[in-house]
């Protein structure tokens, strides 16, 4: 049965390879002709194109930033350990349970009375909180509860800035008719020594004078892809900054001046270790908890910074974050406040750094390939580098609140490296005589072959490391010369790399030329070897080889039945070799009519 299967499978495999070879030649040979014209100019041209794209991307789309955001979202969700909250920030939730508790008692559902909000603030004050950020918009006085309005205003007036209320920054299109300028906004601070630019700014402020003075904006802007990763600490308007609620809470708690804050902050988003929280009803009702079990204790509120806001379905202004597609706005503000107060914000290198790194690595890649095709082990170095960076990102984000956002830069450079490697393979394919890249050998037409053995002999007295380096440099120069385009075919792959036999033969290279006559083959060989000698001599002025290239040569007529392996074996075994020099190369040329060379 196996014999019955082997025959058709072998025929099928051979037929497929023949057909696929035609497909490969249809595009590889044109590419080879292009490479023969461009030679090594391809690499600086590719680098210039890459620099141009990086410049355009930095000034327009910044797709590298978008790629980094996606990587950040995955790492922050997959990290095995999350940092614990400091306990200094607590979220008080106006959740479904709190609303339903008072509705069930006949005291009304949502919206709550102003007095109930005042009672909640009073309870927090009695608990000894350090500051409160009230993320509930209280824009207009209540017609049904004027006493509650007065209570809230009185508490704001007597809190000495400890109780802060939510305000909203309207769209800039409404600024022209706004009654306030930027300098008159609550908590506004000058960003320059002598502020001049003081434009009008449209804000929705709480109804009371004291409440408006103790307010801060709660607007949050999402990243380009709609996910909220970074929060604005303050909004720049003219020469002034308008603080956010987390910034004013941090200033009140830590006593920091406005110039101590960066324009934005990236909280240390957590999927499993959320901020401490408590339902508002549990604070408003003395004794047994309304929404918690009796055995569950309230989070520590003394000296804590509290964010109050609604999380009930249909009420909360939910935002998509890296760890949760729908996170209540009060929790988002709480995470930002935690980052500012506890110093737990994720630190990210400047956005320009990845572009600089990408540009430097592109330049390095272009230079390396321009000097000659690098070793195949470079490919594994790229993979190892990416894995190392990924591990560093996990460790840095988990234990040090650092995110190394250079993955997109390395990925872009990997693309450039791949294009360089593909082009080098085209050059190599032509240099080794691959039929996909150059015309096939025709025994009926190319009746004669010329074979040269090149042997690098290092100078006496060099150390072992110096010898390895000189041989490696010699092979690089030789490959670069052959890749630029010659009539020679380089014999490669006789022995496996990184074996003792390969190391022993690594300084031997066999080149072959063909022609219709012995004169044609010898002329082609002499022409290319003379060019090689000039090329090596010209480069010795910059980086000397500290060695001699020695040459052995032979020619034979393959059409007469002389096996090729016999010719190559004779040249390899020949003890008659001489230095690669002009006078020795002249000896290879065919004899003239009088027998002179």
Coordinates of C-alpha atoms in Angstrom, one line a residue:
X1 CA 0.0 0.0 0.0
X2 CA 2.9 2.4 0.8
X3 CA 4.5 1.6 -2.6
X4 CA 1.2 2.3 -4.2
X5 CA 0.9 5.7 -2.5
X6 CA 4.6 6.7 -2.9
X7 CA 4.6 6.8 -6.7
X8 CA 1.7 9.2 -7.2
X9 CA 2.8 11.4 -4.3
X10 CA 6.3 11.6 -5.7
X11 CA 4.9 12.6 -9.1
X12 CA 2.5 15.1 -7.6
X13 CA 5.3 16.7 -5.5
X14 CA 7.6 17.0 -8.5
X15 CA 4.9 18.5 -10.7
X16 CA 3.9 21.0 -8.0
X17 CA 7.5 22.1 -7.5
X18 CA 7.9 22.6 -11.3
X19 CA 4.8 24.7 -11.4
X20 CA 5.6 26.6 -8.3
X21 CA 9.1 27.3 -9.6
X22 CA 7.5 29.0 -12.6
X23 CA 5.4 31.2 -10.3
X24 CA 8.5 32.1 -8.3
X25 CA 10.6 33.0 -11.3
X26 CA 7.8 35.2 -12.7
X27 CA 8.4 37.7 -9.9
X28 CA 11.9 36.9 -8.5
X29 CA 13.7 37.4 -11.8
X30 CA 12.2 40.9 -12.3
X31 CA 13.2 41.7 -8.7
X32 CA 16.7 40.4 -9.4
X33 CA 17.0 42.8 -12.3
X34 CA 15.9 45.7 -10.2
X35 CA 18.4 44.7 -7.5
X36 CA 21.1 44.5 -10.1
X37 CA 20.5 48.2 -11.0
X38 CA 19.9 49.5 -7.5
X39 CA 22.7 47.5 -5.9
X40 CA 23.2 48.7 -2.3
X41 CA 21.5 52.0 -2.8
X42 CA 18.3 50.2 -1.8
X43 CA 19.1 50.4 1.9
X44 CA 19.6 54.2 2.2
X45 CA 16.6 54.7 0.0
X46 CA 14.5 52.5 2.3
X47 CA 15.8 54.3 5.4
X48 CA 14.8 57.7 3.9
X49 CA 11.3 56.4 3.2
X50 CA 11.1 55.1 6.7
X51 CA 12.3 58.4 8.1
X52 CA 9.7 60.2 6.0
X53 CA 6.9 58.0 7.2
X54 CA 7.9 58.4 10.9
X55 CA 8.0 62.2 10.4
X56 CA 4.6 62.2 8.8
X57 CA 3.1 59.9 11.4
X58 CA 4.5 62.1 14.3
X59 CA 2.8 65.2 12.8
X60 CA -0.5 63.5 11.7
X61 CA -2.0 60.1 12.8
X62 CA 0.6 58.9 15.3
X63 CA -0.3 55.3 14.6
X64 CA 2.7 54.1 16.7
X65 CA 0.9 55.6 19.7
X66 CA -2.3 53.8 18.8
X67 CA -0.3 50.5 18.6
X68 CA 1.2 51.2 22.0
X69 CA -2.3 51.8 23.5
X70 CA -3.4 48.4 22.3
X71 CA -0.4 46.7 23.8
X72 CA -0.8 48.6 27.1
X73 CA -4.5 47.5 27.3
X74 CA -3.5 43.8 27.0
X75 CA -0.6 44.0 29.4
X76 CA -2.6 45.8 32.1
X77 CA -5.3 43.1 31.9
X78 CA -2.9 40.2 31.7
X79 CA -0.4 41.1 34.4
X80 CA -0.3 38.4 37.1
X81 CA -0.1 40.8 40.0
X82 CA -2.0 44.1 40.5
X83 CA -0.9 46.8 43.0
X84 CA -3.2 47.2 46.0
X85 CA -5.0 50.6 46.5
X86 CA -3.4 52.8 49.1
X87 CA -6.7 53.1 51.1
X88 CA -6.5 56.9 51.0
X89 CA -9.2 57.2 48.4
X90 CA -12.7 55.8 48.9
X91 CA -15.7 55.8 46.5
X92 CA -19.2 56.4 47.9
X93 CA -21.7 54.9 45.5
X94 CA -25.2 56.2 44.8
X95 CA -26.0 52.8 43.5
X96 CA -29.3 50.9 42.7
X97 CA -29.5 49.6 46.3
X98 CA -29.2 53.1 47.8
X99 CA -31.9 54.5 45.5
X100 CA -34.2 51.6 46.0
X101 CA -33.8 51.6 49.8
X102 CA -35.3 55.1 50.1
X103 CA -37.9 54.4 47.4
X104 CA -39.1 51.4 49.4
X105 CA -39.4 53.6 52.5
X106 CA -41.6 56.0 50.6
X107 CA -39.0 58.8 50.7
X108 CA -38.7 59.1 46.9
X109 CA -36.4 57.7 44.4
X110 CA -34.0 59.6 42.1
X111 CA -33.2 62.5 42.1
X112 CA -32.6 62.8 45.7
X113 CA -33.5 65.9 47.7
X114 CA -30.7 68.4 48.4
X115 CA -31.1 67.7 52.1
X116 CA -30.2 64.1 51.5
X117 CA -27.0 65.2 49.7
X118 CA -26.3 67.6 52.6
X119 CA -26.9 64.7 55.1
X120 CA -24.4 62.6 53.2
X121 CA -21.8 65.3 53.3
X122 CA -22.4 65.8 57.0
X123 CA -22.0 62.1 57.8
X124 CA -18.7 62.1 55.9
X125 CA -17.6 65.2 57.8
X126 CA -18.4 63.5 61.1
X127 CA -16.3 60.5 60.0
X128 CA -13.3 62.7 59.7
X129 CA -12.7 62.6 56.0
X130 CA -9.8 64.7 54.7
X131 CA -11.7 65.9 51.6
X132 CA -14.7 65.1 49.5
X133 CA -15.2 65.4 45.7
X134 CA -18.9 65.4 45.0
X135 CA -19.4 64.1 41.4
X136 CA -23.0 65.1 41.1
X137 CA -24.0 68.2 39.1
X138 CA -26.0 70.6 41.3
X139 CA -26.6 73.3 38.7
X140 CA -29.9 74.9 39.6
X141 CA -31.6 75.6 43.0
X142 CA -34.3 73.2 44.1
X143 CA -37.8 74.7 44.1
X144 CA -39.0 71.9 46.5
X145 CA -36.1 71.9 48.9
X146 CA -34.7 75.5 49.5
X147 CA -33.6 74.5 53.0
X148 CA -31.5 71.7 51.6
X149 CA -29.9 74.2 49.1
X150 CA -29.0 76.4 52.0
X151 CA -27.5 73.5 53.9
X152 CA -25.3 72.5 51.0
X153 CA -24.2 76.1 50.5
X154 CA -23.4 76.5 54.2
X155 CA -21.4 73.3 54.2
X156 CA -19.4 74.5 51.2
X157 CA -18.8 77.8 52.9
X158 CA -17.6 76.3 56.1
X159 CA -15.5 73.5 54.7
X160 CA -12.5 75.7 53.9
X161 CA -12.2 74.0 50.5
X162 CA -12.4 70.5 51.8
X163 CA -15.7 69.9 50.0
X164 CA -15.4 70.2 46.2
X165 CA -18.3 70.1 43.8
X166 CA -18.5 69.1 40.1
X167 CA -18.5 71.6 37.3
X168 CA -18.6 71.0 33.6
X169 CA -16.5 72.6 30.8
X170 CA -18.8 73.3 27.8
X171 CA -17.7 73.0 24.2
X172 CA -15.4 75.8 23.1
X173 CA -18.0 76.9 20.7
X174 CA -19.9 78.5 23.6
X175 CA -16.9 80.4 24.9
X176 CA -17.7 83.6 23.1
X177 CA -20.8 84.3 25.0
X178 CA -19.6 83.1 28.4
X179 CA -19.8 85.4 31.4
X180 CA -16.4 84.4 32.8
X181 CA -12.8 84.6 31.6
X182 CA -10.3 81.8 32.3
X183 CA -8.7 83.7 35.2
X184 CA -12.2 83.9 36.9
X185 CA -12.8 80.1 36.7
X186 CA -12.8 78.3 40.1
X187 CA -9.3 77.3 41.0
X188 CA -7.8 78.8 37.9
X189 CA -4.0 79.3 38.0
X190 CA -1.6 81.2 35.8
X191 CA 0.8 79.0 33.7
X192 CA 3.2 81.8 32.9
X193 CA 4.8 84.5 35.0
X194 CA 2.9 87.4 33.3
X195 CA -0.3 86.0 31.9
X196 CA -1.8 88.0 29.1
X197 CA -4.1 85.7 27.2
X198 CA -7.3 85.5 29.2
X199 CA -10.1 84.2 26.9
X200 CA -13.6 83.6 27.9
X201 CA -14.6 80.1 29.0
X202 CA -18.0 78.5 29.2
X203 CA -18.6 76.6 32.4
X204 CA -21.6 75.0 34.1
X205 CA -21.1 75.7 37.8
X206 CA -23.0 74.7 40.9
X207 CA -25.9 77.1 41.9
X208 CA -24.4 78.5 45.2
X209 CA -21.6 81.1 45.3
X210 CA -19.5 79.1 47.8
X211 CA -20.2 75.9 46.0
X212 CA -19.2 77.4 42.6
X213 CA -15.9 78.7 44.2
X214 CA -15.2 75.2 45.5
X215 CA -15.9 73.4 42.3
X216 CA -13.7 71.8 39.6
X217 CA -14.3 70.4 36.2
X218 CA -15.1 66.7 35.8
X219 CA -14.8 66.4 32.0
X220 CA -12.8 63.5 30.8
X221 CA -11.5 63.1 27.2
X222 CA -10.9 59.6 25.7
X223 CA -8.0 58.5 23.7
X224 CA -8.2 58.4 19.9
X225 CA -9.7 54.9 19.9
X226 CA -12.4 55.8 22.4
X227 CA -10.8 54.1 25.4
X228 CA -10.0 56.2 28.5
X229 CA -6.4 55.7 29.5
X230 CA -5.1 59.2 30.4
X231 CA -7.0 61.9 32.2
X232 CA -6.4 65.6 31.9
X233 CA -5.2 67.0 35.2
X234 CA -6.0 70.5 34.1
X235 CA -7.3 72.1 30.9
X236 CA -5.1 74.8 29.2
X237 CA -7.1 77.9 28.3
X238 CA -5.0 80.8 27.2
X239 CA -2.3 81.5 29.8
X240 CA -4.3 79.8 32.5
X241 CA -5.1 76.3 33.6
X242 CA -8.5 75.1 34.8
X243 CA -8.0 72.3 37.4
X244 CA -9.9 69.0 37.4
X245 CA -11.6 67.6 40.4
X246 CA -8.8 65.1 41.1
X247 CA -6.2 67.9 40.9
X248 CA -8.0 70.2 43.4
X249 CA -8.5 67.2 45.7
X250 CA -4.8 66.4 45.5
X251 CA -3.9 70.1 46.2
X252 CA -6.1 70.1 49.2
X253 CA -4.8 66.8 50.5
X254 CA -1.1 67.0 49.8
X255 CA -0.7 70.8 49.7
X256 CA 1.0 70.7 46.3
X257 CA 1.2 73.9 44.2
X258 CA -0.4 73.8 40.7
X259 CA 2.9 73.8 38.9
X260 CA 3.7 70.4 40.5
X261 CA 1.2 68.6 38.3
X262 CA 1.7 67.3 34.8
X263 CA -1.0 68.1 32.2
X264 CA -2.3 64.5 32.2
X265 CA -2.1 61.4 34.4
X266 CA -2.4 57.7 33.6
X267 CA -4.0 55.9 36.5
X268 CA -2.7 52.4 37.5
X269 CA -5.9 50.7 36.2
X270 CA -6.8 47.6 38.1
X271 CA -9.2 44.9 37.1
X272 CA -9.4 42.9 40.4
X273 CA -8.2 45.2 43.2
X274 CA -10.6 48.1 43.0
X275 CA -10.7 51.2 45.2
X276 CA -12.5 50.8 48.6
X277 CA -16.2 51.6 48.2
X278 CA -19.4 51.9 50.2
X279 CA -23.0 52.5 49.3
X280 CA -24.4 55.9 50.2
X281 CA -27.4 54.3 52.0
X282 CA -25.0 52.6 54.4
X283 CA -23.7 56.0 55.5
X284 CA -27.1 57.7 55.6
X285 CA -28.7 55.0 57.8
X286 CA -27.4 54.5 61.3
X287 CA -27.1 51.0 62.7
X288 CA -27.5 48.0 60.4
X289 CA -26.3 48.5 56.9
X290 CA -28.9 49.1 54.3
X291 CA -26.9 47.6 51.4
X292 CA -24.2 45.7 53.1
X293 CA -24.2 42.6 55.3
X294 CA -24.1 43.3 59.0
X295 CA -20.8 41.5 59.4
X296 CA -19.1 43.7 56.7
X297 CA -17.3 46.7 58.1
X298 CA -17.3 50.1 56.5
X299 CA -14.0 51.1 54.8
X300 CA -11.8 53.4 56.9
X301 CA -13.0 57.0 56.2
X302 CA -11.0 59.0 58.7
X303 CA -8.4 61.1 56.8
X304 CA -9.6 59.6 53.5
X305 CA -10.4 61.4 50.3
X306 CA -13.9 60.5 49.3
X307 CA -15.4 60.6 45.8
X308 CA -19.2 60.6 45.8
X309 CA -21.1 59.8 42.6
X310 CA -23.7 57.6 41.1
X311 CA -23.1 54.2 39.8
X312 CA -26.7 53.1 39.4
X313 CA -27.5 51.7 35.9
X314 CA -29.0 54.4 33.7
X315 CA -27.5 57.2 35.9
X316 CA -23.7 56.8 35.8
X317 CA -21.7 58.4 33.0
X318 CA -19.8 55.1 32.3
X319 CA -16.5 55.2 30.4
X320 CA -14.6 52.5 28.7
X321 CA -11.2 51.9 30.3
X322 CA -8.4 49.4 29.6
X323 CA -9.7 47.0 32.3
X324 CA -13.5 47.5 32.0
X325 CA -15.6 48.4 29.0
X326 CA -18.1 50.3 31.3
X327 CA -16.6 52.0 34.4
X328 CA -18.6 54.5 36.3
X329 CA -17.4 58.1 36.0
X330 CA -16.9 58.5 39.8
X331 CA -14.6 55.5 39.8
X332 CA -12.6 56.9 36.9
X333 CA -12.2 60.2 38.9
X334 CA -11.3 58.1 42.0
X335 CA -8.6 56.3 40.1
X336 CA -7.2 59.6 38.9
X337 CA -7.3 61.0 42.4
X338 CA -5.6 57.9 43.8
X339 CA -2.8 58.3 41.2
X340 CA -2.2 61.9 42.1
X341 CA -2.5 61.6 45.9
X342 CA -0.7 58.2 46.4
X343 CA 1.8 58.7 43.6
X344 CA 0.7 55.5 41.9
X345 CA 0.3 56.9 38.4
X346 CA 1.8 54.9 35.6
X347 CA 4.9 56.6 34.2
X348 CA 5.3 56.5 30.4
X349 CA 8.3 57.8 28.5
X350 CA 7.6 60.8 26.3
X351 CA 5.7 60.1 23.1
X352 CA 8.6 61.3 20.9
X353 CA 10.9 58.7 22.4
X354 CA 9.5 55.7 20.4
X355 CA 9.9 57.7 17.2
X356 CA 13.5 58.6 18.0
X357 CA 14.2 54.9 18.9
X358 CA 12.6 53.8 15.6
X359 CA 14.6 56.3 13.6
X360 CA 17.9 55.2 15.2
X361 CA 17.2 51.5 14.8
X362 CA 16.1 52.1 11.1
X363 CA 19.4 53.9 10.5
X364 CA 21.4 51.1 12.2
X365 CA 19.5 48.4 10.2
X366 CA 20.2 50.3 6.9
X367 CA 23.9 50.7 7.8
X368 CA 24.3 47.0 8.8
X369 CA 22.8 45.7 5.5
X370 CA 24.5 48.4 3.5
X371 CA 27.9 47.0 4.7
X372 CA 26.8 43.5 3.7
X373 CA 24.1 40.9 4.6
X374 CA 24.3 40.2 8.4
X375 CA 24.3 36.7 9.8
X376 CA 21.0 34.8 10.1
X377 CA 21.3 34.9 13.9
X378 CA 20.3 38.5 13.8
X379 CA 16.7 37.3 13.2
X380 CA 16.6 35.5 16.5
X381 CA 18.0 38.6 18.2
X382 CA 14.9 40.5 17.1
X383 CA 12.6 37.9 18.5
X384 CA 14.6 37.8 21.8
X385 CA 14.5 41.6 22.0
X386 CA 10.8 41.7 21.6
X387 CA 10.3 39.0 24.3
X388 CA 12.7 40.9 26.6
X389 CA 10.8 44.1 26.2
X390 CA 7.5 42.3 26.8
X391 CA 8.9 40.8 30.0
X392 CA 10.2 44.3 31.0
X393 CA 6.8 45.8 30.4
X394 CA 5.1 43.2 32.6
X395 CA 7.6 43.6 35.4
X396 CA 7.7 47.4 35.1
X397 CA 4.0 47.8 35.0
X398 CA 3.4 45.4 37.8
X399 CA 6.0 46.3 40.3
X400 CA 7.3 49.8 39.4
X401 CA 4.4 51.5 37.6
X402 CA 6.5 52.0 34.5
X403 CA 5.3 51.1 31.0
X404 CA 8.0 50.9 28.4
X405 CA 6.1 51.9 25.3
X406 CA 8.6 51.1 22.5
X407 CA 6.9 47.9 21.1
X408 CA 5.4 49.7 18.1
X409 CA 8.9 51.2 17.4
X410 CA 10.5 47.8 17.5
X411 CA 7.7 46.4 15.4
X412 CA 8.1 49.1 12.8
X413 CA 11.9 48.4 12.7
X414 CA 11.2 44.7 12.4
X415 CA 9.2 45.5 9.2
X416 CA 12.1 47.5 7.8
X417 CA 14.5 44.7 8.8
X418 CA 12.3 42.2 7.0
X419 CA 12.3 44.3 3.8
X420 CA 16.1 44.5 4.0
X421 CA 16.3 40.8 4.6
X422 CA 14.1 40.1 1.6
X423 CA 16.2 42.3 -0.7
X424 CA 19.4 40.7 0.6
X425 CA 18.0 37.2 -0.2
X426 CA 17.3 38.4 -3.7
X427 CA 21.0 39.6 -4.0
X428 CA 22.1 36.3 -2.5
X429 CA 19.9 34.2 -4.9
X430 CA 21.6 35.8 -7.9
X431 CA 25.1 35.5 -6.3
X432 CA 24.8 31.8 -5.7
X433 CA 23.3 31.1 -9.2
X434 CA 19.7 30.3 -8.1
X435 CA 17.6 29.7 -11.2
X436 CA 14.7 31.7 -9.7
X437 CA 16.8 34.9 -9.9
X438 CA 19.0 34.4 -13.0
X439 CA 19.2 32.5 -16.2
X440 CA 19.6 28.7 -15.9
X441 CA 22.9 27.1 -16.7
X442 CA 22.9 25.7 -20.2
X443 CA 25.5 22.9 -20.7
X444 CA 25.1 23.0 -24.5
X445 CA 26.0 26.7 -24.6
X446 CA 28.2 27.1 -21.6
X447 CA 30.8 24.5 -22.5
X448 CA 33.6 25.8 -20.4
X449 CA 33.9 26.5 -16.7
X450 CA 36.5 28.5 -14.8
X451 CA 36.8 27.8 -11.0
X452 CA 38.7 29.9 -8.5
X453 CA 39.4 29.1 -4.9
X454 CA 39.9 32.0 -2.6
X455 CA 41.7 31.4 0.6
X456 CA 42.2 34.1 3.4
X457 CA 45.4 33.7 5.3
X458 CA 45.7 36.0 8.3
X459 CA 49.0 37.6 9.2
X460 CA 51.3 35.9 11.6
X461 CA 51.1 37.1 15.2
X462 CA 47.4 37.9 15.3
X463 CA 45.5 36.6 18.4
X464 CA 42.6 34.1 18.1
X465 CA 39.9 36.7 18.4
X466 CA 41.6 39.0 15.9
X467 CA 41.8 36.1 13.4
X468 CA 38.0 35.4 13.8
X469 CA 37.2 39.1 13.3
X470 CA 39.5 39.4 10.2
X471 CA 37.9 36.3 8.6
X472 CA 34.5 37.6 9.3
X473 CA 35.3 41.0 7.8
X474 CA 36.8 39.3 4.8
X475 CA 33.7 37.3 4.2
X476 CA 31.5 40.3 4.6
X477 CA 33.5 42.3 2.0
X478 CA 33.4 39.4 -0.4
X479 CA 29.7 38.9 -0.1
X480 CA 29.1 42.6 -0.6
X481 CA 31.1 42.5 -3.8
X482 CA 29.3 39.5 -5.2
X483 CA 25.9 40.8 -4.2
X484 CA 26.5 44.0 -6.1
X485 CA 26.4 42.0 -9.3
X486 CA 29.1 39.9 -11.0
X487 CA 29.3 37.1 -13.6
X488 CA 30.6 34.7 -10.9
X489 CA 28.5 32.1 -9.1
X490 CA 29.4 31.6 -5.4
X491 CA 29.4 28.0 -4.2
X492 CA 27.8 27.9 -0.7
X493 CA 26.2 25.4 1.6
X494 CA 28.7 22.5 1.3
X495 CA 28.8 22.0 5.1
X496 CA 26.5 23.1 7.9
X497 CA 27.2 26.3 9.7
X498 CA 28.5 26.4 13.3
X499 CA 30.2 23.0 13.0
X500 CA 33.9 22.3 13.3
X501 CA 34.1 21.5 9.6
X502 CA 32.5 24.8 8.6
X503 CA 34.9 26.7 11.0
X504 CA 37.8 24.9 9.4
X505 CA 36.7 25.8 5.8
X506 CA 35.1 29.2 6.6
X507 CA 38.0 31.0 4.9
X508 CA 37.5 29.1 1.7
X509 CA 35.2 30.4 -1.1
X510 CA 34.7 28.8 -4.5
X511 CA 33.7 31.0 -7.4
X512 CA 32.7 29.7 -10.9
X513 CA 32.3 31.3 -14.3
X514 CA 31.0 29.8 -17.5
X515 CA 31.5 30.6 -21.2
X516 CA 31.2 29.1 -24.7
X517 CA 35.0 28.8 -24.9
X518 CA 37.9 28.6 -22.5
X519 CA 38.8 32.2 -23.5
X520 CA 35.3 33.4 -22.5
X521 CA 35.4 31.7 -19.1
X522 CA 38.9 32.9 -18.4
X523 CA 38.2 36.5 -19.4
X524 CA 35.1 36.6 -17.2
X525 CA 37.0 35.2 -14.3
X526 CA 39.9 37.6 -14.7
X527 CA 37.6 40.6 -15.0
X528 CA 35.7 39.8 -11.8
X529 CA 38.8 38.9 -9.8
X530 CA 40.5 42.1 -10.9
X531 CA 37.5 44.1 -9.7
X532 CA 37.5 42.1 -6.4
X533 CA 41.2 42.9 -5.9
X534 CA 40.6 46.6 -6.4
X535 CA 37.6 46.5 -4.1
X536 CA 39.5 44.8 -1.3
X537 CA 42.5 47.1 -1.7
X538 CA 40.3 50.2 -1.6
X539 CA 38.6 49.1 1.7
X540 CA 41.9 48.2 3.4
X541 CA 42.6 51.9 3.8
X542 CA 39.6 52.1 6.2
X543 CA 39.7 48.8 7.9
X544 CA 42.8 46.7 7.1
X545 CA 42.3 42.9 6.7
X546 CA 45.6 42.1 8.3
X547 CA 45.8 39.1 6.0
X548 CA 46.3 37.9 2.4
X549 CA 43.8 36.5 0.0
X550 CA 45.3 33.7 -1.9
X551 CA 44.0 32.3 -5.2
X552 CA 44.0 28.9 -6.9
X553 CA 42.5 28.5 -10.3
X554 CA 41.4 25.9 -12.9
X555 CA 39.4 25.6 -16.1
X556 CA 37.8 22.7 -17.9
X557 CA 35.4 21.8 -20.7
X558 CA 32.3 20.2 -19.1
X559 CA 30.7 19.4 -22.5
X560 CA 33.5 16.9 -23.1
X561 CA 32.3 14.7 -20.3
X562 CA 34.6 16.0 -17.7
X563 CA 32.6 15.9 -14.5
X564 CA 32.2 19.2 -12.7
X565 CA 33.0 17.7 -9.3
X566 CA 36.4 16.6 -10.6
X567 CA 37.2 20.2 -11.7
X568 CA 36.1 21.6 -8.4
X569 CA 38.0 18.9 -6.5
X570 CA 41.2 19.6 -8.3
X571 CA 41.0 23.3 -7.6
X572 CA 40.2 22.7 -3.9
X573 CA 43.0 20.2 -3.6
X574 CA 45.5 22.3 -5.5
X575 CA 48.6 23.3 -3.6
X576 CA 49.5 25.8 -6.2
X577 CA 48.1 29.1 -5.0
X578 CA 49.3 32.7 -5.2
X579 CA 48.3 36.1 -3.8
X580 CA 45.3 37.8 -5.3
X581 CA 47.1 40.6 -7.1
X582 CA 47.1 42.3 -10.4
X583 CA 50.1 40.4 -11.8
X584 CA 48.7 37.0 -10.7
X585 CA 45.2 37.8 -12.2
X586 CA 46.8 38.6 -15.5
X587 CA 48.1 35.1 -15.6
X588 CA 44.5 33.9 -15.8
X589 CA 43.7 35.7 -19.0
X590 CA 43.7 33.7 -22.2
X591 CA 46.8 33.7 -24.3
X592 CA 47.0 35.9 -27.3
X593 CA 47.9 34.9 -30.9
X594 CA 51.6 34.9 -30.0
X595 CA 51.1 33.0 -26.7
X596 CA 51.5 36.1 -24.6
X597 CA 49.1 37.0 -21.9

